[in-house]
Amino acid sequence: MNLKTQLKSALVATIPVMTGYLVLGFGFGVILATKGYGILWALGMSLFIYAGSMQFVAIDLITGGAGIITTALTTLMVNARHLFYGISMVEKYKSAGAKKPYLIFALTDETYSLLCAEQVTEENRRVFHTRSFLISLFDQIWWVTGSVIGSMAGAHLPFSTEGIDFALTALFVTVFVEQWLSTKRHLPALIGVGVSALCLVIFGADVFLIPSMILITVSLMLMRGREAADV
Amino acid sequence: MFDLNAFLIVLTASLVTAAIRFLPFLLFGERKTPAAITYLGRVLPYAIMGMLVVFCLKGVSVAAAPHGIPELVAIAVVVALHVWKRQTLVSIVGGTVCYMLLVQLVF
């Protein structure tokens, strides 16, 4: 496959993420701007943090004047799930060479969801790495574009943006439903919702994510023998 | 004036996020991936997406008005739209617009 064909195919593959990222990035830029942080902040955060939900949380940290320790711990809790994306891409990203650092850096929820289903063989490994690189790059371009446009629109929007941050919830619900429709085994999804809801009630909103992750991992390992074959 | 604390927050969040993303690759790198890790990599996305939905709703109070009704309605709209059309854009925009209308005009 030549580069032009690969560019086109990668671009088409990112269209679902493009829609989500433009809307979400826009929402992020708008909120950031209304808190008094302009285009450079939006650009910097979307280039270097590049993690949707964490960037929304970071706005709260900034306006609340959080310290470095609080920020580091919060980032750990919000983004710990990325450990799992890495874990399942370790095999596929082997021998990616110079592309590998960016592939790892740009492995967001959505990029992961586009790439995790692709089959990698020894024959198509190089092509897959180029494709993954282009998809990762396009996704970040959509995210940066959305947040910059949102930042510019920020204070000048002719309508109220209250509630636009629901786009994030809508994205996760959409991916959840998409995953639900694509498999017959719903136990992992139910464990995710059930355990998290339980931990939220027990531990409270501020700290429930870490106990949730531990309990989810334990539950999934316990059902491994039974479900492994056909999940 | 340059907001140093905000800069430090962005820097810290960037470094910790990158560290989390790189850690599995530093641990398992180019070696053979353990079977348990491969298994977790396969089933976790389903569970984690459920966890993220709960994460987004953690600030919603069922006891106080409007009792999480806007969230419940908007999520129902997202699910219905996605089951019907399976178009990510339609589901996200539809649910978000519905939510914005509910919190701005109804509740």
PDB file of C-alpha atoms in Angstrom, chain A residues 16 19-20 23 37 41 45 48-51 53-54 57 61-62 65-66 68 71-72 75-76 78-91 93-95 100-101 104-105 107-109 112 160-164 166-179 181-183 188-189 192-193 196-197 200 205 208-209 212-213 216-217 220-221 223-224 228 231, chain B residues 1-60 70-76 78-80 82-84 86-93 95-97 99-101 103-104 107:
ATOM      1  CA  PRO A  16     -16.267   8.429  14.241  1.00  0.00           C
ATOM      2  CA  THR A  19     -17.023  13.735  15.393  1.00  0.00           C
ATOM      3  CA  GLY A  20     -16.631  12.932  19.074  1.00  0.00           C
ATOM      4  CA  VAL A  23     -17.534  18.149  19.921  1.00  0.00           C
ATOM      5  CA  TYR A  37      -7.614  30.513  30.089  1.00  0.00           C
ATOM      6  CA  TRP A  41      -3.686  26.919  27.303  1.00  0.00           C
ATOM      7  CA  MET A  45      -3.132  20.989  27.211  1.00  0.00           C
ATOM      8  CA  PHE A  48       0.831  17.591  25.905  1.00  0.00           C
ATOM      9  CA  ILE A  49      -1.756  16.092  28.285  1.00  0.00           C
ATOM     10  CA  TYR A  50      -3.894  14.739  25.437  1.00  0.00           C
ATOM     11  CA  ALA A  51      -6.362  12.842  27.633  1.00  0.00           C
ATOM     12  CA  SER A  53     -11.470  13.378  30.727  1.00  0.00           C
ATOM     13  CA  MET A  54      -8.243  14.395  32.490  1.00  0.00           C
ATOM     14  CA  VAL A  57     -10.668  17.486  35.462  1.00  0.00           C
ATOM     15  CA  LEU A  61      -7.745  21.621  39.437  1.00  0.00           C
ATOM     16  CA  ILE A  62      -6.565  24.888  37.876  1.00  0.00           C
ATOM     17  CA  GLY A  65      -5.647  26.129  42.708  1.00  0.00           C
ATOM     18  CA  ALA A  66      -4.585  22.517  43.320  1.00  0.00           C
ATOM     19  CA  ILE A  68       1.377  19.277  42.387  1.00  0.00           C
ATOM     20  CA  THR A  71      -2.656  16.926  40.605  1.00  0.00           C
ATOM     21  CA  ALA A  72      -0.376  13.885  40.331  1.00  0.00           C
ATOM     22  CA  THR A  75      -4.151  12.166  37.254  1.00  0.00           C
ATOM     23  CA  LEU A  76      -3.187   8.682  38.485  1.00  0.00           C
ATOM     24  CA  VAL A  78      -8.424   9.390  36.409  1.00  0.00           C
ATOM     25  CA  ASN A  79      -5.955   7.915  33.912  1.00  0.00           C
ATOM     26  CA  ALA A  80      -5.000   4.620  35.544  1.00  0.00           C
ATOM     27  CA  ARG A  81      -7.277   2.870  33.033  1.00  0.00           C
ATOM     28  CA  HIS A  82      -4.695   3.665  30.348  1.00  0.00           C
ATOM     29  CA  LEU A  83      -2.489   1.009  31.950  1.00  0.00           C
ATOM     30  CA  PHE A  84      -4.934  -1.502  30.567  1.00  0.00           C
ATOM     31  CA  TYR A  85      -4.845  -0.076  27.046  1.00  0.00           C
ATOM     32  CA  GLY A  86      -1.071  -0.317  27.109  1.00  0.00           C
ATOM     33  CA  ILE A  87      -1.250  -3.856  28.452  1.00  0.00           C
ATOM     34  CA  SER A  88      -3.365  -5.018  25.532  1.00  0.00           C
ATOM     35  CA  MET A  89      -1.300  -3.193  22.877  1.00  0.00           C
ATOM     36  CA  VAL A  90       2.125  -4.408  24.102  1.00  0.00           C
ATOM     37  CA  GLU A  91       1.993  -7.298  21.637  1.00  0.00           C
ATOM     38  CA  TYR A  93       3.157  -2.404  19.036  1.00  0.00           C
ATOM     39  CA  LYS A  94       6.220  -4.673  19.201  1.00  0.00           C
ATOM     40  CA  SER A  95       9.006  -3.676  16.756  1.00  0.00           C
ATOM     41  CA  LYS A 100       6.547   3.586  18.981  1.00  0.00           C
ATOM     42  CA  PRO A 101       6.965   6.535  21.395  1.00  0.00           C
ATOM     43  CA  ILE A 104       2.229   4.974  23.137  1.00  0.00           C
ATOM     44  CA  PHE A 105       1.873   8.673  24.000  1.00  0.00           C
ATOM     45  CA  LEU A 107      -3.054   5.917  22.997  1.00  0.00           C
ATOM     46  CA  THR A 108      -6.325   7.497  24.133  1.00  0.00           C
ATOM     47  CA  ASP A 109      -9.581   5.640  24.848  1.00  0.00           C
ATOM     48  CA  TYR A 112      -7.430   2.360  21.433  1.00  0.00           C
ATOM     49  CA  SER A 160     -25.551  29.189  26.781  1.00  0.00           C
ATOM     50  CA  THR A 161     -23.166  26.237  26.855  1.00  0.00           C
ATOM     51  CA  GLU A 162     -24.391  24.930  30.198  1.00  0.00           C
ATOM     52  CA  GLY A 163     -24.460  21.154  29.979  1.00  0.00           C
ATOM     53  CA  ILE A 164     -22.108  20.812  26.988  1.00  0.00           C
ATOM     54  CA  PHE A 166     -22.317  15.995  28.932  1.00  0.00           C
ATOM     55  CA  ALA A 167     -20.680  15.207  25.561  1.00  0.00           C
ATOM     56  CA  LEU A 168     -18.071  13.246  27.514  1.00  0.00           C
ATOM     57  CA  THR A 169     -20.694  11.100  29.245  1.00  0.00           C
ATOM     58  CA  ALA A 170     -22.464  10.672  25.910  1.00  0.00           C
ATOM     59  CA  LEU A 171     -19.226   9.459  24.293  1.00  0.00           C
ATOM     60  CA  PHE A 172     -18.606   6.819  26.960  1.00  0.00           C
ATOM     61  CA  VAL A 173     -22.230   5.676  26.900  1.00  0.00           C
ATOM     62  CA  THR A 174     -21.959   5.409  23.088  1.00  0.00           C
ATOM     63  CA  VAL A 175     -18.779   3.302  23.263  1.00  0.00           C
ATOM     64  CA  PHE A 176     -20.368   1.206  26.033  1.00  0.00           C
ATOM     65  CA  VAL A 177     -23.460   0.522  23.897  1.00  0.00           C
ATOM     66  CA  GLU A 178     -21.297  -0.167  20.830  1.00  0.00           C
ATOM     67  CA  GLN A 179     -19.255  -2.711  22.800  1.00  0.00           C
ATOM     68  CA  LEU A 181     -23.893  -4.723  20.788  1.00  0.00           C
ATOM     69  CA  SER A 182     -20.657  -6.237  19.477  1.00  0.00           C
ATOM     70  CA  THR A 183     -20.421  -9.142  21.961  1.00  0.00           C
ATOM     71  CA  PRO A 188     -17.362  -7.772  31.952  1.00  0.00           C
ATOM     72  CA  ALA A 189     -19.512  -4.724  31.099  1.00  0.00           C
ATOM     73  CA  GLY A 192     -17.639  -2.578  35.282  1.00  0.00           C
ATOM     74  CA  VAL A 193     -20.887  -0.736  35.966  1.00  0.00           C
ATOM     75  CA  SER A 196     -17.973   1.004  40.149  1.00  0.00           C
ATOM     76  CA  ALA A 197     -21.452   1.971  41.328  1.00  0.00           C
ATOM     77  CA  LEU A 200     -18.992   4.968  44.516  1.00  0.00           C
ATOM     78  CA  ALA A 205     -16.939  10.274  44.641  1.00  0.00           C
ATOM     79  CA  PHE A 208     -13.792   5.366  44.310  1.00  0.00           C
ATOM     80  CA  LEU A 209     -11.856   4.895  41.060  1.00  0.00           C
ATOM     81  CA  SER A 212     -13.105   0.049  41.563  1.00  0.00           C
ATOM     82  CA  MET A 213     -10.159  -0.834  39.331  1.00  0.00           C
ATOM     83  CA  ILE A 216     -12.857  -5.089  38.635  1.00  0.00           C
ATOM     84  CA  THR A 217      -9.470  -6.717  37.955  1.00  0.00           C
ATOM     85  CA  LEU A 220     -12.374 -10.490  35.872  1.00  0.00           C
ATOM     86  CA  MET A 221      -9.518 -12.776  36.935  1.00  0.00           C
ATOM     87  CA  MET A 223     -14.214 -15.431  35.909  1.00  0.00           C
ATOM     88  CA  ARG A 224     -11.235 -16.024  33.634  1.00  0.00           C
ATOM     89  CA  ALA A 228     -11.876 -16.540  28.545  1.00  0.00           C
ATOM     90  CA  VAL A 231     -15.424 -13.022  25.483  1.00  0.00           C
TER      91      VAL A 231
ATOM     92  CA  MET B   1       0.293  37.664  34.244  1.00  0.00           C
ATOM     93  CA  PHE B   2       1.597  34.161  33.673  1.00  0.00           C
ATOM     94  CA  ASP B   3      -0.216  31.639  35.858  1.00  0.00           C
ATOM     95  CA  LEU B   4       2.634  29.495  37.206  1.00  0.00           C
ATOM     96  CA  ASN B   5       0.413  27.189  39.257  1.00  0.00           C
ATOM     97  CA  ALA B   6      -1.755  26.412  36.236  1.00  0.00           C
ATOM     98  CA  PHE B   7       1.415  25.706  34.240  1.00  0.00           C
ATOM     99  CA  LEU B   8       2.664  23.299  36.923  1.00  0.00           C
ATOM    100  CA  ILE B   9      -0.709  21.526  36.943  1.00  0.00           C
ATOM    101  CA  VAL B  10      -0.604  21.086  33.150  1.00  0.00           C
ATOM    102  CA  LEU B  11       3.024  19.897  33.319  1.00  0.00           C
ATOM    103  CA  THR B  12       2.291  17.401  36.120  1.00  0.00           C
ATOM    104  CA  ALA B  13      -0.825  16.058  34.408  1.00  0.00           C
ATOM    105  CA  SER B  14       1.152  15.658  31.157  1.00  0.00           C
ATOM    106  CA  LEU B  15       4.052  13.797  32.772  1.00  0.00           C
ATOM    107  CA  VAL B  16       1.885  11.490  34.901  1.00  0.00           C
ATOM    108  CA  THR B  17      -0.394  10.671  31.943  1.00  0.00           C
ATOM    109  CA  ALA B  18       2.624   9.837  29.752  1.00  0.00           C
ATOM    110  CA  ALA B  19       4.174   7.754  32.552  1.00  0.00           C
ATOM    111  CA  ILE B  20       0.954   5.717  32.868  1.00  0.00           C
ATOM    112  CA  ARG B  21       0.826   5.148  29.105  1.00  0.00           C
ATOM    113  CA  PHE B  22       4.491   4.111  28.869  1.00  0.00           C
ATOM    114  CA  LEU B  23       4.593   1.887  31.966  1.00  0.00           C
ATOM    115  CA  PRO B  24       3.136  -1.328  30.443  1.00  0.00           C
ATOM    116  CA  PHE B  25       5.525  -1.047  27.499  1.00  0.00           C
ATOM    117  CA  LEU B  26       8.507  -0.514  29.824  1.00  0.00           C
ATOM    118  CA  LEU B  27       7.435  -3.521  31.912  1.00  0.00           C
ATOM    119  CA  PHE B  28       6.592  -5.964  29.120  1.00  0.00           C
ATOM    120  CA  GLY B  29       8.457  -4.309  26.262  1.00  0.00           C
ATOM    121  CA  GLU B  30       9.572  -6.678  23.569  1.00  0.00           C
ATOM    122  CA  ARG B  31       9.346  -9.806  25.744  1.00  0.00           C
ATOM    123  CA  LYS B  32       6.611 -12.421  25.567  1.00  0.00           C
ATOM    124  CA  THR B  33       3.388 -11.009  27.069  1.00  0.00           C
ATOM    125  CA  PRO B  34       2.054 -13.083  30.023  1.00  0.00           C
ATOM    126  CA  ALA B  35      -1.244 -14.869  29.259  1.00  0.00           C
ATOM    127  CA  ALA B  36      -3.048 -13.194  32.187  1.00  0.00           C
ATOM    128  CA  ILE B  37      -2.139  -9.773  30.790  1.00  0.00           C
ATOM    129  CA  THR B  38      -3.369 -10.731  27.318  1.00  0.00           C
ATOM    130  CA  TYR B  39      -6.651 -11.937  28.847  1.00  0.00           C
ATOM    131  CA  LEU B  40      -7.106  -8.734  30.868  1.00  0.00           C
ATOM    132  CA  GLY B  41      -6.334  -6.678  27.793  1.00  0.00           C
ATOM    133  CA  ARG B  42      -9.228  -8.376  26.052  1.00  0.00           C
ATOM    134  CA  VAL B  43     -11.969  -8.149  28.709  1.00  0.00           C
ATOM    135  CA  LEU B  44     -11.021  -4.921  30.474  1.00  0.00           C
ATOM    136  CA  PRO B  45     -12.234  -2.449  27.829  1.00  0.00           C
ATOM    137  CA  TYR B  46     -15.836  -3.621  28.379  1.00  0.00           C
ATOM    138  CA  ALA B  47     -15.579  -3.214  32.156  1.00  0.00           C
ATOM    139  CA  ILE B  48     -13.613   0.029  32.006  1.00  0.00           C
ATOM    140  CA  MET B  49     -16.153   1.716  29.738  1.00  0.00           C
ATOM    141  CA  GLY B  50     -18.864   0.874  32.306  1.00  0.00           C
ATOM    142  CA  MET B  51     -16.633   2.351  34.995  1.00  0.00           C
ATOM    143  CA  LEU B  52     -16.156   5.536  32.957  1.00  0.00           C
ATOM    144  CA  VAL B  53     -19.917   6.020  32.645  1.00  0.00           C
ATOM    145  CA  VAL B  54     -20.239   5.765  36.443  1.00  0.00           C
ATOM    146  CA  PHE B  55     -17.224   8.109  36.758  1.00  0.00           C
ATOM    147  CA  CYS B  56     -18.990  10.767  34.680  1.00  0.00           C
ATOM    148  CA  LEU B  57     -22.106  10.516  36.848  1.00  0.00           C
ATOM    149  CA  LYS B  58     -20.338  10.596  40.222  1.00  0.00           C
ATOM    150  CA  GLY B  59     -21.384  14.210  40.903  1.00  0.00           C
ATOM    151  CA  VAL B  60     -25.086  13.549  40.307  1.00  0.00           C
ATOM    152  CA  PRO B  70     -31.724  15.127  33.117  1.00  0.00           C
ATOM    153  CA  GLU B  71     -28.831  12.635  33.143  1.00  0.00           C
ATOM    154  CA  LEU B  72     -31.173   9.642  33.106  1.00  0.00           C
ATOM    155  CA  VAL B  73     -33.240  11.009  30.206  1.00  0.00           C
ATOM    156  CA  ALA B  74     -30.190  12.084  28.175  1.00  0.00           C
ATOM    157  CA  ILE B  75     -28.482   8.708  28.651  1.00  0.00           C
ATOM    158  CA  ALA B  76     -31.678   6.943  27.566  1.00  0.00           C
ATOM    159  CA  VAL B  78     -27.993   8.248  23.722  1.00  0.00           C
ATOM    160  CA  VAL B  79     -28.657   4.519  24.142  1.00  0.00           C
ATOM    161  CA  ALA B  80     -31.815   4.631  22.001  1.00  0.00           C
ATOM    162  CA  HIS B  82     -27.101   4.392  19.209  1.00  0.00           C
ATOM    163  CA  VAL B  83     -29.082   1.159  19.114  1.00  0.00           C
ATOM    164  CA  TRP B  84     -31.188   2.666  16.319  1.00  0.00           C
ATOM    165  CA  ARG B  86     -25.168   3.154  15.417  1.00  0.00           C
ATOM    166  CA  GLN B  87     -23.675   6.497  14.340  1.00  0.00           C
ATOM    167  CA  THR B  88     -21.328   7.860  16.995  1.00  0.00           C
ATOM    168  CA  LEU B  89     -21.909  11.484  15.969  1.00  0.00           C
ATOM    169  CA  VAL B  90     -25.700  11.186  16.053  1.00  0.00           C
ATOM    170  CA  SER B  91     -25.631   9.560  19.510  1.00  0.00           C
ATOM    171  CA  ILE B  92     -23.225  12.051  21.089  1.00  0.00           C
ATOM    172  CA  VAL B  93     -24.718  15.219  19.610  1.00  0.00           C
ATOM    173  CA  GLY B  95     -27.733  13.181  23.798  1.00  0.00           C
ATOM    174  CA  THR B  96     -25.740  16.325  24.522  1.00  0.00           C
ATOM    175  CA  VAL B  97     -28.266  18.686  22.912  1.00  0.00           C
ATOM    176  CA  TYR B  99     -29.142  17.319  28.071  1.00  0.00           C
ATOM    177  CA  MET B 100     -28.380  20.995  27.417  1.00  0.00           C
ATOM    178  CA  LEU B 101     -32.038  21.723  26.675  1.00  0.00           C
ATOM    179  CA  VAL B 103     -30.747  21.669  32.231  1.00  0.00           C
ATOM    180  CA  GLN B 104     -31.217  25.097  30.620  1.00  0.00           C
ATOM    181  CA  PHE B 107     -34.901  22.009  35.304  1.00  0.00           C
TER     182      PHE B 107
END
